[in-house]
mmCIF file of C-alpha atoms in Angstrom:
data_model
loop_
_atom_site.group_PDB
_atom_site.id
_atom_site.type_symbol
_atom_site.label_atom_id
_atom_site.label_comp_id
_atom_site.label_asym_id
_atom_site.label_seq_id
_atom_site.Cartn_x
_atom_site.Cartn_y
_atom_site.Cartn_z
ATOM 1 C CA MET A 1 104.346 44.366 45.991
ATOM 2 C CA GLN A 2 106.970 42.256 47.689
ATOM 3 C CA ARG A 3 108.976 45.406 48.323
ATOM 4 C CA PHE A 4 106.574 47.203 49.293
ATOM 5 C CA ALA A 5 105.635 44.655 52.490
ATOM 6 C CA GLU A 6 109.178 44.068 52.914
ATOM 7 C CA SER A 7 109.708 48.288 53.750
ATOM 8 C CA LEU A 8 107.181 47.769 56.248
ATOM 9 C CA PRO A 9 108.028 48.090 59.696
ATOM 10 C CA THR A 10 109.197 44.429 61.301
ATOM 11 C CA ARG A 11 108.906 45.204 65.000
ATOM 12 C CA ILE A 12 105.620 45.176 66.162
ATOM 13 C CA LYS A 13 103.834 45.356 69.524
ATOM 14 C CA LYS A 14 102.810 42.492 71.824
ATOM 15 C CA THR A 15 99.020 43.399 72.199
ATOM 16 C CA THR A 16 96.578 45.655 70.270
ATOM 17 C CA ASP A 17 95.970 49.209 71.424
ATOM 18 C CA GLU A 18 92.064 48.511 71.315
ATOM 19 C CA VAL A 19 89.787 46.527 73.169
ATOM 20 C CA PHE A 20 87.396 44.496 70.910
ATOM 21 C CA SER A 21 84.119 43.302 72.121
ATOM 22 C CA GLU A 22 83.593 40.818 69.073
ATOM 23 C CA PRO A 23 85.492 39.260 66.456
ATOM 24 C CA GLN A 24 86.614 41.875 63.890
ATOM 25 C CA ARG A 25 88.331 41.788 60.822
ATOM 26 C CA LEU A 26 91.649 40.828 60.725
ATOM 27 C CA HIS A 27 93.142 43.793 58.495
ATOM 28 C CA LYS A 28 91.169 46.066 61.110
ATOM 29 C CA VAL A 29 92.972 44.428 63.979
ATOM 30 C CA LEU A 30 96.498 44.613 62.426
ATOM 31 C CA ALA A 31 95.940 48.337 62.025
ATOM 32 C CA SER A 32 95.043 48.830 65.949
ATOM 33 C CA CYS A 33 98.997 47.113 66.306
ATOM 34 C CA GLY A 34 100.233 50.219 64.687
ATOM 35 C CA PHE A 35 101.300 49.096 61.241
ATOM 36 C CA GLY A 36 99.835 51.290 59.197
ATOM 37 C CA SER A 37 96.233 51.470 57.098
ATOM 38 C CA ARG A 38 94.221 48.651 56.455
ATOM 39 C CA ARG A 39 94.870 48.945 52.739
ATOM 40 C CA ALA A 40 98.383 48.577 53.799
ATOM 41 C CA MET A 41 97.601 45.380 56.401
ATOM 42 C CA GLU A 42 95.533 44.107 53.024
ATOM 43 C CA GLU A 43 98.581 43.923 51.045
ATOM 44 C CA LEU A 44 100.872 42.022 54.255
ATOM 45 C CA ILE A 45 97.956 39.661 53.714
ATOM 46 C CA VAL A 46 98.309 39.260 50.400
ATOM 47 C CA ALA A 47 102.304 38.591 50.528
ATOM 48 C CA GLY A 48 101.596 35.868 52.700
ATOM 49 C CA ARG A 49 103.333 37.298 55.888
ATOM 50 C CA ILE A 50 100.475 37.030 58.124
ATOM 51 C CA THR A 51 99.123 33.685 59.348
ATOM 52 C CA VAL A 52 96.056 32.506 61.477
ATOM 53 C CA ASN A 53 96.090 29.658 63.784
ATOM 54 C CA ARG A 54 99.242 28.420 61.605
ATOM 55 C CA MET A 55 97.277 28.708 58.244
ATOM 56 C CA PRO A 56 98.254 31.827 55.658
ATOM 57 C CA ALA A 57 95.443 34.371 56.745
ATOM 58 C CA GLU A 58 92.925 35.700 53.792
ATOM 59 C CA ILE A 59 91.266 39.065 52.987
ATOM 60 C CA GLY A 60 88.196 39.676 55.010
ATOM 61 C CA GLN A 61 88.675 36.825 57.400
ATOM 62 C CA LYS A 62 87.692 37.472 60.717
ATOM 63 C CA VAL A 63 89.370 36.789 63.965
ATOM 64 C CA GLY A 64 87.860 35.987 67.786
ATOM 65 C CA PRO A 65 89.470 35.622 71.016
ATOM 66 C CA GLY A 66 90.472 31.884 70.150
ATOM 67 C CA ASP A 67 92.327 32.600 67.091
ATOM 68 C CA GLU A 68 96.292 32.944 67.462
ATOM 69 C CA VAL A 69 97.689 35.480 64.806
ATOM 70 C CA ARG A 70 101.599 35.789 63.950
ATOM 71 C CA ILE A 71 103.021 38.429 61.957
ATOM 72 C CA ASN A 72 106.648 37.439 60.338
ATOM 73 C CA GLY A 73 106.260 34.501 63.087
ATOM 74 C CA GLU A 74 105.851 36.906 65.625
ATOM 75 C CA PRO A 75 102.707 36.243 67.695
ATOM 76 C CA VAL A 76 100.420 39.236 68.431
ATOM 77 C CA LYS A 77 97.684 39.231 70.845
ATOM 78 C CA ILE A 78 94.503 40.029 70.341
ATOM 79 C CA ARG A 79 92.680 41.825 73.258
ATOM 80 C CA PHE A 80 88.857 40.669 73.667
ATOM 81 C CA THR A 81 86.164 41.745 76.331
ATOM 82 C CA GLU A 82 83.982 38.846 77.210
ATOM 83 C CA PRO A 83 80.153 39.525 75.793
ATOM 84 C CA GLN A 84 77.492 41.523 77.685
ATOM 85 C CA PRO A 85 75.873 39.235 79.773
ATOM 86 C CA ARG A 86 72.150 39.056 78.592
ATOM 87 C CA VAL A 87 69.379 36.672 80.350
ATOM 88 C CA LEU A 88 66.040 35.266 78.476
ATOM 89 C CA LEU A 89 63.027 34.463 80.414
ATOM 90 C CA TYR A 90 60.694 31.535 78.588
ATOM 91 C CA HIS A 91 57.851 30.369 79.841
ATOM 92 C CA LYS A 92 58.138 26.399 78.765
ATOM 93 C CA PRO A 93 54.765 24.375 77.823
ATOM 94 C CA SER A 94 54.415 21.209 78.097
ATOM 95 C CA GLY A 95 55.485 18.651 75.233
ATOM 96 C CA GLU A 96 59.189 20.385 74.433
ATOM 97 C CA ILE A 97 62.419 19.160 75.404
ATOM 98 C CA VAL A 98 65.057 21.422 76.865
ATOM 99 C CA SER A 99 67.860 19.494 74.339
ATOM 100 C CA ARG A 100 69.241 20.712 70.860
ATOM 101 C CA ASP A 101 69.581 17.273 69.515
ATOM 102 C CA ASP A 102 66.674 14.556 69.893
ATOM 103 C CA PRO A 103 66.376 11.569 67.814
ATOM 104 C CA GLU A 104 62.851 11.222 68.005
ATOM 105 C CA GLY A 105 62.655 15.114 66.320
ATOM 106 C CA ARG A 106 60.341 16.690 69.248
ATOM 107 C CA ALA A 107 60.052 20.317 69.628
ATOM 108 C CA SER A 108 62.598 22.164 71.271
ATOM 109 C CA VAL A 109 62.490 24.894 73.735
ATOM 110 C CA PHE A 110 65.792 26.345 71.700
ATOM 111 C CA ASP A 111 63.548 26.741 68.526
ATOM 112 C CA ARG A 112 61.705 29.480 69.966
ATOM 113 C CA LEU A 113 64.541 31.364 70.701
ATOM 114 C CA PRO A 114 65.895 34.442 69.285
ATOM 115 C CA PRO A 115 69.400 33.748 67.528
ATOM 116 C CA ILE A 116 72.311 35.552 69.314
ATOM 117 C CA ARG A 117 75.582 36.701 67.700
ATOM 118 C CA ASP A 118 78.912 34.771 67.855
ATOM 119 C CA ALA A 119 77.691 33.262 71.295
ATOM 120 C CA LYS A 120 75.310 30.697 71.845
ATOM 121 C CA TRP A 121 72.143 30.567 74.828
ATOM 122 C CA ILE A 122 72.788 28.376 77.876
ATOM 123 C CA SER A 123 70.065 26.931 79.367
ATOM 124 C CA ILE A 124 70.011 27.565 83.425
ATOM 125 C CA GLY A 125 68.833 24.207 84.715
ATOM 126 C CA ARG A 126 66.279 21.947 82.590
ATOM 127 C CA LEU A 127 62.601 21.152 82.722
ATOM 128 C CA ASP A 128 61.160 17.409 82.172
ATOM 129 C CA PHE A 129 59.244 16.874 78.926
ATOM 130 C CA ASN A 130 55.931 17.093 80.713
ATOM 131 C CA THR A 131 57.049 20.203 82.928
ATOM 132 C CA GLU A 132 56.290 23.393 82.110
ATOM 133 C CA GLY A 133 57.138 26.600 83.960
ATOM 134 C CA LEU A 134 60.072 29.238 84.072
ATOM 135 C CA LEU A 135 63.181 28.514 82.625
ATOM 136 C CA LEU A 136 66.228 30.790 82.162
ATOM 137 C CA PHE A 137 68.787 31.232 79.131
ATOM 138 C CA THR A 138 72.093 33.086 79.245
ATOM 139 C CA ASN A 139 74.979 33.639 77.447
ATOM 140 C CA SER A 140 77.447 33.883 80.634
ATOM 141 C CA GLY A 141 78.778 30.421 81.467
ATOM 142 C CA GLU A 142 79.744 32.082 84.744
ATOM 143 C CA LEU A 143 76.476 32.900 85.687
ATOM 144 C CA ALA A 144 75.196 29.686 84.817
ATOM 145 C CA ASN A 145 77.427 28.244 86.632
ATOM 146 C CA ARG A 146 76.357 30.047 89.759
ATOM 147 C CA LEU A 147 72.572 29.359 89.207
ATOM 148 C CA MET A 148 73.207 25.719 88.720
ATOM 149 C CA HIS A 149 75.687 24.372 90.916
ATOM 150 C CA PRO A 150 74.595 22.394 93.941
ATOM 151 C CA ARG A 151 77.463 24.012 96.313
ATOM 152 C CA TYR A 152 75.231 27.550 95.696
ATOM 153 C CA GLU A 153 71.822 26.402 96.955
ATOM 154 C CA VAL A 154 69.763 28.507 94.643
ATOM 155 C CA GLU A 155 66.169 28.169 95.474
ATOM 156 C CA ARG A 156 63.563 26.625 93.117
ATOM 157 C CA GLU A 157 60.167 27.104 93.549
ATOM 158 C CA TYR A 158 57.399 25.024 92.076
ATOM 159 C CA ALA A 159 53.700 24.341 92.066
ATOM 160 C CA VAL A 160 52.701 21.095 92.253
ATOM 161 C CA ARG A 161 49.478 19.347 91.668
ATOM 162 C CA VAL A 162 48.890 16.002 93.275
ATOM 163 C CA MET A 163 46.548 13.093 93.261
ATOM 164 C CA GLY A 164 45.532 12.968 97.030
ATOM 165 C CA GLU A 165 46.183 14.758 100.049
ATOM 166 C CA LEU A 166 49.281 14.943 102.272
ATOM 167 C CA ASN A 167 48.802 14.433 106.137
ATOM 168 C CA GLU A 168 50.828 15.374 109.061
ATOM 169 C CA ALA A 169 53.400 12.731 109.105
ATOM 170 C CA GLN A 170 54.181 13.331 105.271
ATOM 171 C CA ILE A 171 54.642 17.156 105.252
ATOM 172 C CA GLN A 172 57.040 16.799 108.244
ATOM 173 C CA GLU A 173 59.232 13.932 106.706
ATOM 174 C CA LEU A 174 59.393 16.230 103.354
ATOM 175 C CA LYS A 175 60.787 19.243 105.671
ATOM 176 C CA THR A 176 63.219 17.042 107.196
ATOM 177 C CA GLY A 177 64.406 15.022 104.463
ATOM 178 C CA VAL A 178 63.166 12.006 101.797
ATOM 179 C CA GLU A 179 65.557 9.267 100.837
ATOM 180 C CA LEU A 180 65.857 8.450 97.244
ATOM 181 C CA GLU A 181 67.965 6.534 95.283
ATOM 182 C CA ASP A 182 70.945 9.482 94.657
ATOM 183 C CA GLY A 183 70.630 10.695 98.289
ATOM 184 C CA PRO A 184 68.368 12.176 100.883
ATOM 185 C CA VAL A 185 66.056 15.546 99.551
ATOM 186 C CA ARG A 186 64.138 17.800 101.728
ATOM 187 C CA CYS A 187 61.821 20.614 101.059
ATOM 188 C CA GLU A 188 63.089 24.213 102.232
ATOM 189 C CA LYS A 189 59.207 25.507 102.563
ATOM 190 C CA LEU A 190 56.128 23.547 101.627
ATOM 191 C CA LEU A 191 52.938 25.600 101.481
ATOM 192 C CA ASP A 192 49.288 24.123 101.108
ATOM 193 C CA GLY A 193 47.513 25.668 97.935
ATOM 194 C CA GLY A 194 44.125 24.140 98.370
ATOM 195 C CA GLY A 195 42.367 22.608 95.519
ATOM 196 C CA GLU A 196 39.114 20.354 95.201
ATOM 197 C CA GLY A 197 38.056 16.813 94.594
ATOM 198 C CA ALA A 198 40.790 14.678 94.417
ATOM 199 C CA ASN A 199 43.248 17.098 93.057
ATOM 200 C CA ARG A 200 45.303 19.251 95.721
ATOM 201 C CA TRP A 201 48.052 22.042 95.086
ATOM 202 C CA TYR A 202 51.240 22.903 96.931
ATOM 203 C CA HIS A 203 53.901 25.106 96.682
ATOM 204 C CA VAL A 204 57.265 23.316 97.208
ATOM 205 C CA THR A 205 60.914 25.295 97.402
ATOM 206 C CA ILE A 206 64.119 22.995 96.974
ATOM 207 C CA LYS A 207 67.795 23.923 96.653
ATOM 208 C CA GLU A 208 68.578 21.473 93.946
ATOM 209 C CA GLY A 209 68.179 20.231 90.655
ATOM 210 C CA ARG A 210 68.446 16.817 90.031
ATOM 211 C CA ASN A 211 66.723 14.804 87.374
ATOM 212 C CA ARG A 212 62.580 14.429 88.081
ATOM 213 C CA GLU A 213 63.593 15.654 91.929
ATOM 214 C CA VAL A 214 59.884 17.123 92.765
ATOM 215 C CA ARG A 215 58.355 14.066 91.182
ATOM 216 C CA ARG A 216 60.163 11.348 92.712
ATOM 217 C CA LEU A 217 59.908 13.134 96.097
ATOM 218 C CA PHE A 218 56.279 12.649 96.159
ATOM 219 C CA GLU A 219 56.462 9.386 94.164
ATOM 220 C CA ALA A 220 58.202 8.211 97.260
ATOM 221 C CA LEU A 221 55.419 9.033 99.435
ATOM 222 C CA GLY A 222 52.922 7.250 97.482
ATOM 223 C CA LEU A 223 51.843 10.369 95.514
ATOM 224 C CA MET A 224 51.340 10.722 91.891
ATOM 225 C CA VAL A 225 52.165 14.371 90.472
ATOM 226 C CA SER A 226 49.528 15.141 87.814
ATOM 227 C CA ARG A 227 51.203 18.590 87.070
ATOM 228 C CA LEU A 228 54.262 20.452 87.821
ATOM 229 C CA ILE A 229 55.146 24.093 86.950
ATOM 230 C CA ARG A 230 58.173 26.112 88.026
ATOM 231 C CA THR A 231 57.316 29.465 89.042
ATOM 232 C CA ARG A 232 60.767 30.885 90.548
ATOM 233 C CA TYR A 233 64.081 30.047 89.987
ATOM 234 C CA GLY A 234 66.467 32.338 92.512
ATOM 235 C CA VAL A 235 65.335 35.870 92.511
ATOM 236 C CA VAL A 236 63.679 35.705 89.354
ATOM 237 C CA SER A 237 59.719 34.690 89.229
ATOM 238 C CA MET A 238 57.229 34.061 86.476
ATOM 239 C CA PRO A 239 55.600 37.167 85.677
ATOM 240 C CA SER A 240 52.041 37.095 85.309
ATOM 241 C CA VAL A 241 51.990 38.605 81.912
ATOM 242 C CA ALA A 242 54.064 35.907 80.674
ATOM 243 C CA LYS A 243 51.601 33.521 78.624
ATOM 244 C CA ARG A 244 52.904 29.869 77.539
ATOM 245 C CA GLY A 245 55.471 29.698 74.887
ATOM 246 C CA ASP A 246 56.224 34.125 75.720
ATOM 247 C CA VAL A 247 59.963 34.729 75.527
ATOM 248 C CA LEU A 248 61.073 38.135 77.523
ATOM 249 C CA GLU A 249 64.855 39.174 77.897
ATOM 250 C CA LEU A 250 65.525 40.775 81.435
ATOM 251 C CA GLU A 251 66.765 44.528 81.385
ATOM 252 C CA LYS A 252 70.566 45.454 82.435
ATOM 253 C CA THR A 253 68.859 46.161 85.848
ATOM 254 C CA GLU A 254 67.416 43.237 86.217
ATOM 255 C CA VAL A 255 70.234 41.442 84.848
ATOM 256 C CA ALA A 256 72.855 43.132 87.203
ATOM 257 C CA THR A 257 70.167 42.000 90.466
ATOM 258 C CA LEU A 258 70.768 38.490 89.448
ATOM 259 C CA ILE A 259 74.229 38.863 89.115
ATOM 260 C CA LYS A 260 74.808 40.356 92.541
ATOM 261 C CA SER A 261 72.042 37.838 94.117
ATOM 262 C CA VAL A 262 74.686 34.714 93.246
ATOM 263 C CA GLY A 263 77.807 36.586 94.495
ATOM 264 C CA LEU A 264 78.998 37.526 91.291
ATOM 265 C CA LYS A 265 80.533 41.410 89.669
ATOM 266 C CA MET A 266 79.439 43.208 86.505
ATOM 267 C CA SER A 267 82.948 45.297 86.058
ATOM 268 C CA GLY A 268 81.729 46.667 82.178
ATOM 269 C CA SER A 269 80.598 44.080 79.917
ATOM 270 C CA ALA A 270 82.250 41.013 81.665
ATOM 271 C CA VAL A 271 80.914 39.072 84.604
ATOM 272 C CA GLY A 272 83.419 37.903 87.455
ATOM 273 C CA LYS A 273 83.929 37.082 91.545
ATOM 274 C CA THR A 274 83.617 39.780 93.691
ATOM 275 C CA PRO A 275 86.759 40.756 95.080
ATOM 276 C CA ASP A 276 87.525 40.107 98.780
ATOM 277 C CA LYS A 277 87.200 43.680 101.171
ATOM 278 C CA ALA A 278 90.929 45.216 101.696
ATOM 279 C CA PRO A 279 92.393 44.709 105.026
ATOM 280 C CA GLU A 280 92.306 47.618 107.242
ATOM 281 C CA LYS A 281 95.411 49.948 107.459
ATOM 282 C CA ILE A 282 96.914 50.782 110.819
ATOM 283 C CA ALA A 283 98.429 54.606 110.668
ATOM 284 C CA ARG A 284 101.030 55.657 113.342
ATOM 285 C CA THR A 285 100.422 58.742 115.488
ATOM 286 C CA PRO A 286 101.933 60.733 118.303
ATOM 287 C CA PHE A 287 99.391 58.869 120.668
ATOM 288 C CA GLY A 288 100.024 55.361 119.049
ATOM 289 C CA LYS A 289 98.663 53.314 116.445
ATOM 290 C CA LYS A 290 95.483 54.093 115.029
ATOM 291 C CA ARG A 291 92.807 52.050 112.374
ATOM 292 C CA ILE A 292 92.088 53.862 109.433
ATOM 293 C CA GLY A 293 90.027 51.313 107.818
ATOM 294 C CA ASN A 294 89.010 50.019 104.251
ATOM 295 C CA GLY A 295 86.154 52.511 103.394
ATOM 296 C CA SER A 296 83.637 49.944 104.654
ATOM 297 C CA THR A 297 84.365 49.535 108.214
ATOM 298 C CA PRO A 298 82.887 51.528 110.879
ATOM 299 C CA THR A 299 86.612 52.038 112.433
ATOM 300 C CA GLU A 300 86.934 54.546 109.673
ATOM 301 C CA ALA A 301 86.652 58.377 110.975
ATOM 302 C CA PRO A 302 83.670 60.261 108.875
ATOM 303 C CA LYS A 303 84.691 62.870 106.231
ATOM 304 C CA LYS A 304 84.245 66.283 107.177
ATOM 305 C CA THR A 305 81.919 68.287 104.748
ATOM 306 C CA LYS A 306 82.028 71.856 104.281
ATOM 307 C CA GLY A 307 79.342 73.888 105.868
ATOM 308 C CA VAL A 308 76.254 75.139 104.016
ATOM 309 C CA ARG A 309 75.840 78.948 103.105
ATOM 310 C CA PHE A 310 72.797 80.164 103.361
ATOM 311 C CA LYS A 311 71.424 82.592 100.862
ATOM 312 C CA VAL A 312 69.302 86.002 101.942
ATOM 313 C CA ASP A 313 67.223 87.734 99.780
ATOM 314 C CA ARG A 314 67.824 91.079 100.698
ATOM 315 C CA LYS A 315 64.628 92.480 99.990
ATOM 316 C CA GLN A 316 62.330 90.513 101.517
ATOM 317 C CA THR A 317 64.878 90.572 104.812
ATOM 318 C CA PRO A 318 64.038 92.958 107.883
ATOM 319 C CA HIS A 319 66.774 94.463 109.286
ATOM 320 C CA SER A 320 67.644 95.100 112.672
ATOM 321 C CA PRO A 321 66.521 98.593 114.098
ATOM 322 C CA LYS A 322 69.012 100.629 114.878
ATOM 323 C CA PRO A 323 69.024 103.455 117.974
ATOM 324 C CA ASP A 324 68.469 106.699 117.591
ATOM 325 C CA ALA A 325 71.189 108.851 115.749
ATOM 326 C CA LEU A 326 72.065 111.578 119.065
ATOM 327 C CA PRO A 327 72.660 114.851 118.138
ATOM 328 C CA LEU A 328 76.591 115.642 118.190
ATOM 329 C CA GLY A 329 78.200 116.371 121.298
ATOM 330 C CA GLU A 330 74.823 115.020 123.144
ATOM 331 C CA VAL A 331 75.909 112.392 126.107
ATOM 332 C CA PRO A 332 73.623 109.355 125.918
ATOM 333 C CA THR A 333 71.552 109.387 129.371
ATOM 334 C CA ASP A 334 69.815 106.033 130.709
ATOM 335 C CA GLU A 335 66.417 107.403 128.773
ATOM 336 C CA SER A 336 68.087 107.035 125.648
ATOM 337 C CA LYS A 337 69.726 103.815 126.693
ATOM 338 C CA THR A 338 66.320 102.174 127.451
ATOM 339 C CA ALA A 339 64.389 103.803 124.357
ATOM 340 C CA ALA A 340 66.522 102.244 122.259
ATOM 341 C CA PRO A 341 68.507 99.052 123.437
ATOM 342 C CA HIS A 342 70.705 97.227 121.032
ATOM 343 C CA ASP A 343 69.320 93.954 119.287
ATOM 344 C CA THR A 344 71.701 91.346 119.927
ATOM 345 C CA THR A 345 69.412 88.612 118.969
ATOM 346 C CA SER A 346 68.833 90.637 115.031
ATOM 347 C CA ARG A 347 72.603 91.346 115.019
ATOM 348 C CA HIS A 348 73.329 87.286 115.346
ATOM 349 C CA ARG A 349 70.944 86.379 112.891
ATOM 350 C CA PHE A 350 71.241 88.805 109.897
ATOM 351 C CA GLY A 351 74.784 90.787 111.596
ATOM 352 C CA ARG A 352 78.076 91.112 110.841
ATOM 353 C CA ARG A 353 80.476 88.090 109.984
ATOM 354 C CA GLY A 354 80.159 85.540 112.990
ATOM 355 C CA LEU A 355 78.821 82.447 113.849
ATOM 356 C CA PHE A 356 76.640 81.491 110.547
ATOM 357 C CA GLY A 357 79.869 83.196 108.040
ATOM 358 C CA ARG A 358 79.436 86.471 106.348
ATOM 359 C CA LYS A 359 77.438 89.250 106.740
ATOM 360 C CA ASN A 360 73.684 88.760 105.670
ATOM 361 C CA GLN A 361 73.648 85.161 106.432
ATOM 362 C CA LYS A 362 70.203 83.703 107.417
ATOM 363 C CA GLN A 363 70.054 81.609 110.231
ATOM 364 C CA PRO A 364 69.621 77.652 110.047
ATOM 365 C CA LYS A 365 65.625 76.882 110.833
ATOM 366 C CA HIS A 366 66.111 74.869 114.246
ATOM 367 C CA GLN A 367 68.088 77.954 115.598
ATOM 368 C CA ALA A 368 65.886 80.746 114.029
ATOM 369 C CA SER A 369 62.762 79.247 115.849
ATOM 370 C CA GLU A 370 64.526 79.219 119.182
ATOM 371 C CA VAL A 371 65.204 83.032 118.336
ATOM 372 C CA ARG A 372 62.029 83.795 117.569
ATOM 373 C CA ASP A 373 60.567 81.826 120.809
ATOM 374 C CA GLN A 374 63.052 84.439 122.529
ATOM 375 C CA ASP A 375 61.915 87.663 120.675
ATOM 376 C CA PRO A 376 58.302 88.440 120.598
ATOM 377 C CA GLY A 377 58.404 90.788 117.927
ATOM 378 C CA SER A 378 59.875 88.524 115.169
ATOM 379 C CA ASP A 379 56.293 86.913 114.352
ATOM 380 C CA VAL A 380 55.212 90.627 113.641
ATOM 381 C CA ARG A 381 58.547 91.545 111.650
ATOM 382 C CA ASP A 382 57.654 88.019 109.282
ATOM 383 C CA GLN A 383 54.023 89.025 108.600
ATOM 384 C CA GLU A 384 55.240 92.556 107.566
ATOM 385 C CA SER A 385 57.712 90.718 105.376
ATOM 386 C CA GLU A 386 55.694 88.135 103.725
ATOM 387 C CA ALA A 387 53.095 91.138 103.373
#
């Protein structure tokens, strides 16, 4: 076995030929490097010539993006793509916490989520123990950061039920800003949702996600919040079909819309920042410099498209009447010329190679209508051809 291992090529590639999307078995990755078959790679592992994270490799061991693989002491770079971005929508009921560990042993929102392979669900923002409504989860850290970070100002909309009613001065104060312990907070939008008795509903939109922000906002005005429901996060709204405790996964098109709304792009299966536009190019012409453009600016000249060829069914196409043939040797008189005039209109419409391409090609509709107005007999010919 030792002689077999030593007979294998010692020169290795710096990277794998294949790009993997999830952790793979070590012998499959090594076979992608071009050493040989997977069985031969298992022999290398048994010979102790391969290490993973500075430790001897084992048969059947899997390697991922963060593992360091070495063959004969030389590193091998394994190429992995980022996981496909996924987004879950959860209708959180009251009485659950947004945490994986709770000393009190209360129910967690993560207990309701489906398992995900080789990754973990990241909660986009949090909701209080007694707050219900829309809660998003994703496996993309870049997307979660864009949705949560205050500098991106992603809107959150809440339905708030309070004990009492806001007066005009309090409404104006909420729109201009209320000073809290951790800084001023203001409502981007504030709508009256109605209500009966002592309870009143309001729809509030804010661009931050501080701890108990909405509750503290109304408490600063002397009003107690009796119920709080989040109905929208960014461009994602709570669907009416989702009941408390339901988990829905967004489709790929919906995920792409969400990614685009926060200024990210999806290339393949990875999520990254949107690249800046390419600068305009300047070309030299005999008349001086001219801007070509980068494909998205109005300075770029429109592309010329080829003309459309019009097909004509010869069975239904009326040919232009030809003048009556004269006997051989007879000279045409003025009467014969008047009796059978040359139909120039029909020639341009159905005639030889000219305005609209080859012979017997049809004329565009907007020009055919003009010809029909000039030629009174065209309506009669059209009716005969349709019959």
